């Protein structure tokens, strides 16, 4: 999520006699070819690296046109920079000697690149997503082992760091995952110690000991590539490695369809209760029959898809993995009827930004085709809501945005009373809640903030080929009014916004730690000016809903194919 780099601070650390570059003001921020620009976070990262004292005296770092010469391939046969590759290899030889790595040893150059890298992570040239350079991500073998051990209801991405995966599993399944992952992470060359029920110690060991060992079960977020690249690493991260279509790699798409989507879609609802219930389906109801009659363990189906703006709430239908995957973000007539029934029982089923459109059209649905049509409309509406959030992000309204993440749900532990399955649906008499305040509460809140903002930054920079953007000027005007209202009424907002900006944009490996410290200072109580601002934004979403609803007979929603963007 690093949006910009403070190169001035870096330059203060540099030795002017050793550095080739004393200012970045003359470097154009336009890089790319064949109509595809390099991502802004990556260009900012290049400026940071070329100015960093670690890379001082890098040969041919700046070309005659003032642009950074990031790439120095070995196959140049002519021109001024024909021998840059070899000159940079010589530079890496000297650097290896400087840091005590024998240039005759195995993988000496890649080991040098990893050792000297100042942050341990970098953004992708294509999509801008920041990944660690180390072996921190599960490979296919480990992914299959995790799925086999924890089942299909535990959903994660190959772009999630292994420590995040373990913590998420702990939050869903409890202490037993420590023993499970201790076995899963073991290899012939790495013996995992016993950690009993101490999840914090286990995760810290994974970060500090296991990941640096470059386990055969993990893969790097970025492959080494010195001396071809100035920093010694491939320009494309794991998310886009080897893919030509911008932002459409299978890895990139996976990151939008995991359990993280609860945070990425900024869904309303008791996310703690819903997560707990998903875990119980996996453990307590694993022998139940699926509603579709399909084979395999039951999976928890959101009756109202999160991608359409429905709440992440503790009610699920049991579906087979195949049926759940096929449903995707489509609703059926039965789904609409079940959602309306839940509303009549006094339950909130849809997030605030989708409720206006849902209320306008829900009673018009009489068959599956019309339910699919409404699904498409709600998908467009959800994308417009994310645009509204992204404009708030542009205005640096970080504290206000966290208000929509409903962090207060993490303050409670709960118990479902008389939990059972009826007609393939989860049913219970009540939920007993008890106030809690533990280190895991803080972990959950910090993770929700991090993932939610990662999604917004990615959405802001993502090229969306199918977006129907409604009332852009009106949205921006409304956001300006909200910004002025909040900054006039809430004096703490500016300070907290600055704290969030520092953490989200400039923190690297410490982002989770710093967020955990900050969330302890944030109240879970309602804030009057935020409630007023939310009402103003709701009025804007009503206008958007009215526009989309009026397109009921438009071919965009009548055609048979379903747009997935």
XYZ file of C-alpha atoms in Angstrom:
565
model
C 0.000 0.000 0.000
C 2.964 2.290 -0.160
C 1.620 5.234 -2.124
C 4.680 7.431 -2.131
C 8.225 7.473 -0.866
C 9.802 10.249 1.169
C 12.956 10.492 -0.915
C 14.066 13.608 0.924
C 14.608 11.598 4.096
C 16.509 8.968 2.180
C 18.730 11.580 0.576
C 19.664 12.939 3.964
C 21.043 9.502 4.786
C 23.044 9.301 1.566
C 26.633 10.389 1.185
C 26.599 13.041 -1.505
C 30.076 11.994 -2.709
C 29.008 8.363 -3.150
C 25.544 8.884 -4.585
C 24.999 9.443 -8.279
C 21.697 11.171 -7.685
C 21.127 14.133 -5.435
C 17.551 14.944 -6.373
C 14.540 13.110 -7.740
C 12.741 16.209 -8.896
C 14.030 15.801 -12.458
C 13.068 12.132 -12.799
C 9.906 11.645 -14.876
C 7.290 9.453 -13.253
C 6.291 8.033 -16.628
C 7.627 4.558 -17.318
C 6.357 1.731 -19.479
C 5.857 0.635 -23.043
C 3.251 -0.817 -25.404
C 0.540 1.262 -23.781
C 1.129 -0.189 -20.316
C 2.499 2.125 -17.648
C 4.407 0.830 -14.683
C 2.482 1.099 -11.439
C 2.948 4.284 -9.423
C 4.012 2.443 -6.243
C 6.723 0.688 -8.251
C 8.033 3.950 -9.775
C 8.141 5.490 -6.299
C 9.974 2.408 -5.082
C 12.560 2.795 -7.865
C 13.255 6.342 -6.721
C 13.654 5.134 -3.130
C 16.100 2.407 -4.126
C 18.222 4.499 -6.501
C 18.647 7.101 -3.745
C 19.370 4.633 -0.961
C 22.986 4.552 0.265
C 22.989 0.755 -0.017
C 22.947 1.066 -3.815
C 25.410 3.939 -4.099
C 27.642 3.874 -7.181
C 25.357 1.483 -9.043
C 26.636 1.723 -12.668
C 24.489 3.644 -15.154
C 21.711 4.155 -12.601
C 20.417 7.274 -14.354
C 20.229 7.543 -18.128
C 20.898 10.681 -20.162
C 17.185 11.438 -20.318
C 17.000 11.597 -16.512
C 15.094 8.346 -16.115
C 16.178 5.496 -13.886
C 17.768 2.621 -15.782
C 16.131 -0.154 -13.808
C 16.740 -3.005 -16.204
C 20.132 -4.056 -17.540
C 19.686 -7.274 -19.569
C 22.704 -9.298 -20.638
C 21.683 -9.518 -24.309
C 22.368 -5.913 -25.315
C 24.614 -6.052 -28.391
C 25.246 -2.346 -28.938
C 24.625 1.156 -27.675
C 25.882 3.286 -24.831
C 24.609 0.863 -22.186
C 25.805 -2.317 -23.897
C 28.090 -3.235 -20.993
C 25.878 -2.085 -18.093
C 25.021 -5.687 -17.207
C 28.645 -6.678 -16.706
C 29.472 -3.465 -14.845
C 26.610 -4.140 -12.478
C 27.742 -7.728 -11.962
C 31.097 -6.333 -10.884
C 29.236 -4.020 -8.503
C 27.451 -7.030 -6.970
C 30.781 -8.822 -6.574
C 32.135 -5.922 -4.540
C 28.919 -5.718 -2.517
C 29.065 -9.442 -1.700
C 32.600 -9.057 -0.410
C 31.542 -5.993 1.578
C 28.808 -7.922 3.423
C 30.876 -11.074 3.896
C 29.410 -13.403 1.256
C 31.828 -15.628 -0.668
C 31.283 -15.055 -4.403
C 32.328 -18.673 -5.036
C 29.520 -20.015 -2.862
C 26.125 -21.240 -4.067
C 23.607 -18.538 -4.999
C 25.954 -15.844 -3.754
C 24.431 -13.051 -5.799
C 20.819 -13.702 -4.810
C 21.848 -14.116 -1.172
C 23.570 -10.742 -1.375
C 20.481 -9.112 -2.891
C 18.290 -10.440 -0.068
C 20.737 -9.473 2.649
C 21.202 -5.847 1.601
C 17.604 -5.034 0.649
C 16.522 -2.177 2.947
C 12.844 -3.144 3.459
C 12.474 -6.833 2.633
C 9.515 -6.164 0.336
C 8.673 -4.420 -2.919
C 5.677 -3.427 -5.037
C 4.866 -5.173 -8.303
C 5.696 -3.294 -11.507
C 2.356 -4.211 -13.048
C -0.273 -4.041 -10.292
C 1.575 -2.272 -7.446
C 0.830 -4.974 -4.889
C 3.518 -5.126 -2.193
C 4.890 -8.578 -1.357
C 7.808 -9.755 0.737
C 10.941 -10.792 -1.080
C 11.405 -13.744 1.281
C 9.921 -17.244 1.270
C 6.767 -16.257 3.151
C 3.946 -17.607 0.949
C 2.538 -21.157 0.712
C 3.362 -23.136 -2.405
C 0.929 -25.546 -4.070
C 2.058 -28.493 -1.948
C 1.430 -26.658 1.329
C -1.836 -25.197 0.059
C -3.158 -28.684 -0.678
C -2.011 -29.922 2.743
C -3.796 -27.050 4.501
C -7.013 -27.645 2.552
C -6.891 -31.356 3.339
C -6.370 -30.689 7.060
C -8.776 -27.783 7.595
C -11.364 -28.330 4.882
C -12.932 -26.150 2.249
C -14.490 -23.677 4.659
C -11.061 -22.398 5.578
C -10.360 -20.197 2.593
C -7.098 -18.380 2.000
C -4.973 -17.090 -0.822
C -1.557 -18.126 -2.056
C -0.704 -14.424 -1.649
C -1.386 -14.553 2.105
C 1.734 -14.823 4.248
C 1.978 -18.103 6.133
C 1.901 -16.329 9.508
C -1.370 -14.605 8.542
C -2.820 -17.931 7.422
C -1.944 -19.533 10.760
C -3.449 -16.653 12.743
C -6.636 -16.736 10.678
C -6.901 -20.508 11.215
C -6.373 -20.019 14.955
C -9.156 -17.439 15.084
C -11.476 -19.855 13.286
C -10.539 -23.234 14.803
C -8.725 -22.506 18.055
C -5.680 -24.065 19.741
C -5.704 -27.251 17.692
C -4.280 -25.467 14.644
C -0.933 -25.069 16.426
C -0.435 -28.817 16.368
C -1.826 -29.067 12.846
C 0.531 -26.456 11.418
C 3.481 -27.814 13.396
C 3.049 -31.031 11.407
C 2.229 -29.289 8.130
C 5.332 -27.085 8.231
C 7.726 -29.880 9.086
C 10.155 -30.953 6.371
C 13.047 -33.412 6.290
C 15.416 -30.528 7.046
C 13.262 -28.375 9.352
C 11.957 -29.649 12.677
C 9.173 -27.539 14.187
C 9.360 -27.204 18.012
C 6.365 -27.868 20.271
C 4.428 -24.713 21.216
C 1.481 -26.090 23.232
C -1.277 -23.445 23.080
C 0.944 -20.376 22.789
C -0.105 -19.060 19.376
C 1.854 -15.802 19.716
C 5.145 -17.599 20.332
C 4.425 -19.984 17.472
C 3.720 -17.202 14.980
C 6.774 -15.249 16.101
C 8.885 -18.372 15.528
C 7.452 -18.770 12.051
C 8.349 -15.157 11.241
C 11.816 -15.075 12.787
C 13.046 -18.646 12.275
C 10.986 -20.630 9.785
C 10.609 -18.106 6.958
C 14.361 -17.241 6.807
C 15.117 -20.970 6.387
C 13.417 -20.816 2.955
C 11.345 -23.926 3.491
C 10.546 -26.133 0.501
C 6.876 -25.612 1.406
C 7.050 -21.845 0.890
C 7.665 -19.636 -2.107
C 9.024 -16.070 -2.340
C 6.825 -13.091 -3.054
C 9.553 -11.893 -5.429
C 12.211 -13.887 -7.298
C 15.842 -12.794 -7.223
C 17.218 -11.342 -10.451
C 20.592 -9.589 -10.049
C 22.309 -8.033 -11.905
C 19.480 -7.702 -14.476
C 17.436 -5.501 -12.122
C 18.887 -2.641 -10.134
C 17.558 -3.879 -6.780
C 18.358 -7.509 -7.603
C 14.745 -8.716 -7.908
C 12.229 -9.413 -10.641
C 10.010 -6.455 -11.416
C 6.867 -8.603 -11.387
C 5.881 -10.023 -8.018
C 4.238 -13.399 -7.491
C 0.841 -11.792 -8.085
C 1.601 -10.988 -11.738
C 4.671 -13.065 -12.498
C 4.596 -14.239 -16.108
C 1.146 -12.792 -16.800
C 0.490 -10.412 -19.688
C -3.033 -9.225 -18.854
C -2.836 -6.448 -16.300
C -4.288 -7.381 -12.958
C -5.995 -10.498 -14.339
C -3.592 -13.249 -13.268
C -5.087 -16.236 -11.509
C -3.126 -15.344 -8.391
C -4.471 -11.799 -8.433
C -8.021 -12.981 -8.903
C -7.672 -15.476 -6.060
C -6.874 -12.633 -3.701
C -10.330 -11.194 -4.361
C -12.223 -14.416 -3.668
C -10.900 -15.535 -0.307
C -12.280 -15.024 3.195
C -10.500 -11.672 3.007
C -13.419 -10.465 0.867
C -15.366 -9.856 4.096
C -12.935 -7.030 4.711
C -12.273 -6.164 1.080
C -15.950 -5.505 0.341
C -16.336 -3.477 3.557
C -19.315 -5.641 4.480
C -21.617 -4.869 7.388
C -22.533 -7.545 9.888
C -21.234 -9.334 12.958
C -18.089 -10.660 11.300
C -16.831 -12.337 14.463
C -20.050 -14.351 14.929
C -20.147 -15.211 11.224
C -16.533 -16.403 11.233
C -17.156 -18.519 14.331
C -20.223 -20.117 12.748
C -18.296 -20.928 9.577
C -15.786 -22.772 11.736
C -18.539 -24.700 13.516
C -19.979 -25.844 10.198
C -16.599 -27.333 9.405
C -16.262 -29.119 12.748
C -19.724 -29.783 14.211
C -21.779 -30.251 11.068
C -19.310 -32.005 8.796
C -21.660 -34.986 8.388
C -24.723 -32.947 7.383
C -26.287 -33.325 3.935
C -25.766 -30.501 1.448
C -28.779 -28.595 0.163
C -27.809 -29.327 -3.432
C -27.322 -33.037 -2.763
C -23.677 -32.772 -3.720
C -20.957 -34.925 -2.234
C -18.224 -33.829 0.123
C -18.051 -31.814 3.308
C -20.614 -29.003 3.660
C -19.413 -25.482 2.951
C -20.911 -22.303 4.371
C -22.832 -20.457 1.658
C -23.628 -16.787 2.189
C -27.279 -16.546 1.216
C -26.645 -12.974 0.156
C -23.237 -12.772 -1.590
C -20.729 -10.408 -0.005
C -19.666 -9.209 -3.458
C -23.163 -7.808 -3.963
C -23.159 -5.846 -0.727
C -24.870 -8.256 1.655
C -23.830 -8.614 5.288
C -21.378 -11.133 6.639
C -23.779 -12.456 9.257
C -24.157 -15.708 11.187
C -26.558 -17.554 8.895
C -25.460 -19.949 6.168
C -26.876 -22.569 3.840
C -24.996 -25.857 3.571
C -23.772 -26.404 0.017
C -21.245 -28.702 -1.562
C -17.975 -27.125 -2.611
C -18.899 -27.518 -6.280
C -22.297 -25.843 -5.887
C -20.883 -23.038 -3.757
C -18.199 -22.283 -6.334
C -20.726 -22.368 -9.185
C -23.046 -19.951 -7.393
C -20.334 -17.294 -7.237
C -22.052 -13.905 -6.928
C -25.393 -14.939 -8.365
C -28.610 -14.971 -6.373
C -31.551 -17.292 -6.962
C -35.221 -16.662 -6.269
C -34.847 -18.850 -3.172
C -31.994 -16.650 -1.923
C -34.091 -13.501 -2.305
C -37.027 -15.086 -0.518
C -34.824 -16.296 2.353
C -33.287 -12.833 2.716
C -36.694 -11.141 2.800
C -37.844 -13.686 5.380
C -34.823 -12.903 7.558
C -35.579 -9.183 7.309
C -39.139 -9.798 8.496
C -37.620 -11.418 11.579
C -35.856 -8.130 12.303
C -32.428 -9.068 10.959
C -30.170 -6.796 8.929
C -29.144 -8.693 5.799
C -27.615 -6.035 3.568
C -24.832 -3.488 4.043
C -25.771 0.173 4.307
C -24.527 1.063 0.832
C -26.548 -1.694 -0.879
C -29.758 -1.356 1.104
C -31.286 1.434 -1.055
C -31.100 -0.639 -4.252
C -32.116 -3.839 -2.475
C -35.209 -2.114 -1.058
C -36.137 -0.712 -4.462
C -36.112 -4.065 -6.255
C -36.344 -6.996 -3.823
C -40.134 -7.277 -4.014
C -40.074 -7.374 -7.831
C -38.250 -10.715 -7.966
C -40.510 -13.568 -9.085
C -38.097 -15.979 -10.778
C -34.420 -16.903 -11.035
C -33.822 -14.716 -14.093
C -34.980 -11.626 -12.219
C -32.859 -12.634 -9.213
C -29.836 -12.817 -11.505
C -30.730 -9.412 -12.955
C -30.833 -7.923 -9.468
C -27.479 -9.595 -8.739
C -25.898 -7.755 -11.654
C -27.368 -4.467 -10.481
C -26.123 -4.963 -6.951
C -22.669 -5.774 -8.327
C -22.569 -2.413 -10.110
C -23.865 -0.712 -6.981
C -21.148 -2.329 -4.871
C -18.452 -1.071 -7.245
C -19.870 2.439 -6.974
C -19.746 2.155 -3.201
C -16.063 1.176 -3.401
C -15.492 4.207 -5.611
C -17.071 6.387 -2.934
C -14.778 4.798 -0.340
C -11.783 5.352 -2.621
C -12.604 9.081 -2.883
C -12.649 9.234 0.913
C -9.268 7.520 0.757
C -7.970 10.196 -1.624
C -9.059 12.782 0.946
C -7.062 10.880 3.603
C -10.136 10.232 5.763
C -8.588 7.124 7.281
C -10.152 7.376 10.733
C -13.641 7.905 9.315
C -13.179 4.953 6.965
C -12.311 2.635 9.866
C -15.737 3.497 11.301
C -17.293 1.437 8.498
C -15.235 -1.617 9.459
C -17.290 -2.094 12.652
C -14.299 -3.081 14.743
C -16.419 -3.275 17.904
C -17.650 -6.776 17.060
C -14.194 -8.090 17.954
C -14.723 -6.987 21.579
C -16.963 -9.960 22.336
C -16.692 -13.701 22.673
C -19.911 -15.546 21.995
C -21.817 -18.788 22.210
C -24.623 -20.022 19.966
C -27.553 -21.402 21.997
C -29.097 -24.601 20.609
C -27.266 -24.363 17.305
C -28.670 -26.761 14.712
C -29.393 -27.298 11.034
C -32.943 -26.969 9.705
C -33.757 -27.251 6.011
C -30.009 -26.990 5.275
C -29.784 -23.630 7.104
C -27.948 -22.815 10.336
C -30.440 -22.031 13.101
C -29.990 -21.118 16.764
C -32.178 -19.737 19.547
C -29.897 -16.888 20.544
C -26.289 -15.730 20.843
C -24.765 -15.156 24.266
C -22.111 -12.449 24.139
C -19.529 -11.622 26.750
C -17.194 -8.653 26.675
C -13.570 -9.582 26.132
C -10.345 -7.699 25.661
C -7.371 -9.819 24.685
C -4.344 -9.591 22.446
C -6.306 -11.552 19.842
C -9.002 -8.886 19.845
C -6.357 -6.376 18.826
C -4.940 -8.793 16.218
C -8.375 -9.189 14.624
C -9.004 -5.463 14.463
C -5.571 -4.695 13.017
C -5.973 -7.387 10.362
C -9.393 -6.074 9.319
C -7.995 -2.552 8.949
C -4.951 -3.700 6.992
C -6.865 -5.852 4.531
C -9.675 -3.324 4.104
C -7.278 -0.543 3.184
C -5.189 -2.845 0.991
C -8.361 -3.522 -0.986
C -9.146 0.173 -1.336
C -5.658 1.036 -2.520
C -5.821 -1.843 -5.008
C -9.291 -0.807 -6.187
C -8.165 2.780 -6.691
C -5.274 1.689 -8.899
C -7.036 -1.165 -10.660
C -8.219 -0.793 -14.261
C -11.862 -1.917 -14.285
C -13.102 -2.589 -17.752
C -16.758 -3.083 -16.813
C -17.393 -0.398 -14.213
C -20.596 1.594 -14.584
C -19.696 4.722 -12.649
C -22.764 6.723 -11.610
C -22.724 10.397 -10.606
C -18.953 10.785 -10.249
C -19.126 14.563 -9.851
C -21.905 14.274 -7.303
C -19.982 11.650 -5.324
C -16.906 13.842 -5.171
C -18.985 16.847 -4.113
C -20.711 14.818 -1.401
C -17.398 13.533 -0.101
C -16.053 17.088 0.055
C -19.061 18.086 2.168
C -18.472 15.138 4.483
C -14.778 15.970 4.816
C -15.546 19.564 5.758
C -18.195 18.466 8.258
C -15.948 16.001 10.054
C -12.873 18.198 10.176
C -14.921 21.075 11.561
C -16.535 18.965 14.283
C -13.988 16.307 15.272
C -10.646 17.598 16.437
C -9.170 14.135 17.019
C -9.754 13.151 13.411
C -6.829 15.031 11.909
C -4.340 13.559 14.372
C -5.591 9.989 13.852
C -5.641 10.463 10.082
C -1.967 11.399 10.237
C -1.212 8.323 12.336
C -3.047 6.021 9.913
C -1.350 7.621 6.917
C 2.079 7.061 8.410
C 1.328 3.398 9.124
C -0.517 2.528 5.905
C 1.787 4.318 3.499
C 5.205 4.185 5.071
C 5.356 1.196 7.399
C 6.651 -2.028 5.942
C 7.197 -5.115 8.087
C 5.937 -3.195 11.138
C 2.494 -2.357 9.762
C 0.613 -4.985 11.809
C 2.472 -4.042 14.986
C 1.807 -0.328 14.549
C -1.860 -0.898 13.721
C -2.258 -2.983 16.865
C -0.893 -0.109 18.917
C -3.155 2.419 17.222
C -6.416 0.467 17.451
C -6.121 0.412 21.239
C -6.722 4.172 21.144
C -9.840 3.986 18.952
C -13.269 3.856 20.532
C -15.871 1.314 19.428
C -18.680 3.652 20.471
C -20.803 5.597 18.030
C -19.424 8.981 17.003
C -22.159 11.515 16.349
C -20.479 13.431 13.545
C -19.589 10.156 11.801
C -23.212 9.038 12.004
C -24.291 12.325 10.422
C -21.680 11.940 7.695
C -22.829 8.374 7.030
C -26.391 9.610 6.515
C -25.107 12.084 3.926
C -23.282 9.308 2.097
C -26.387 7.116 2.300
C -28.333 9.833 0.503
C -25.748 9.686 -2.280
C -26.091 5.893 -2.478
C -29.879 6.317 -2.720
C -29.321 8.499 -5.783
C -27.012 5.878 -7.293
C -29.525 3.124 -6.507
C -32.329 5.055 -8.162
C -30.263 5.455 -11.329
C -29.321 1.775 -11.479
C -32.840 0.598 -10.645
C -34.215 2.607 -13.567
C -32.079 0.432 -15.860
C -34.105 -2.692 -15.032
C -34.856 -3.350 -18.711
C -31.390 -2.316 -19.928
C -29.434 -4.876 -21.945
C -26.557 -4.589 -19.448
C -28.691 -6.568 -17.007
C -30.827 -8.565 -19.440
C -28.020 -10.253 -21.361
C -27.226 -13.780 -20.314
C -23.497 -13.538 -19.554
C -22.509 -12.483 -16.064
C -19.786 -9.866 -15.836
C -17.086 -10.753 -13.330
C -14.731 -7.844 -12.722
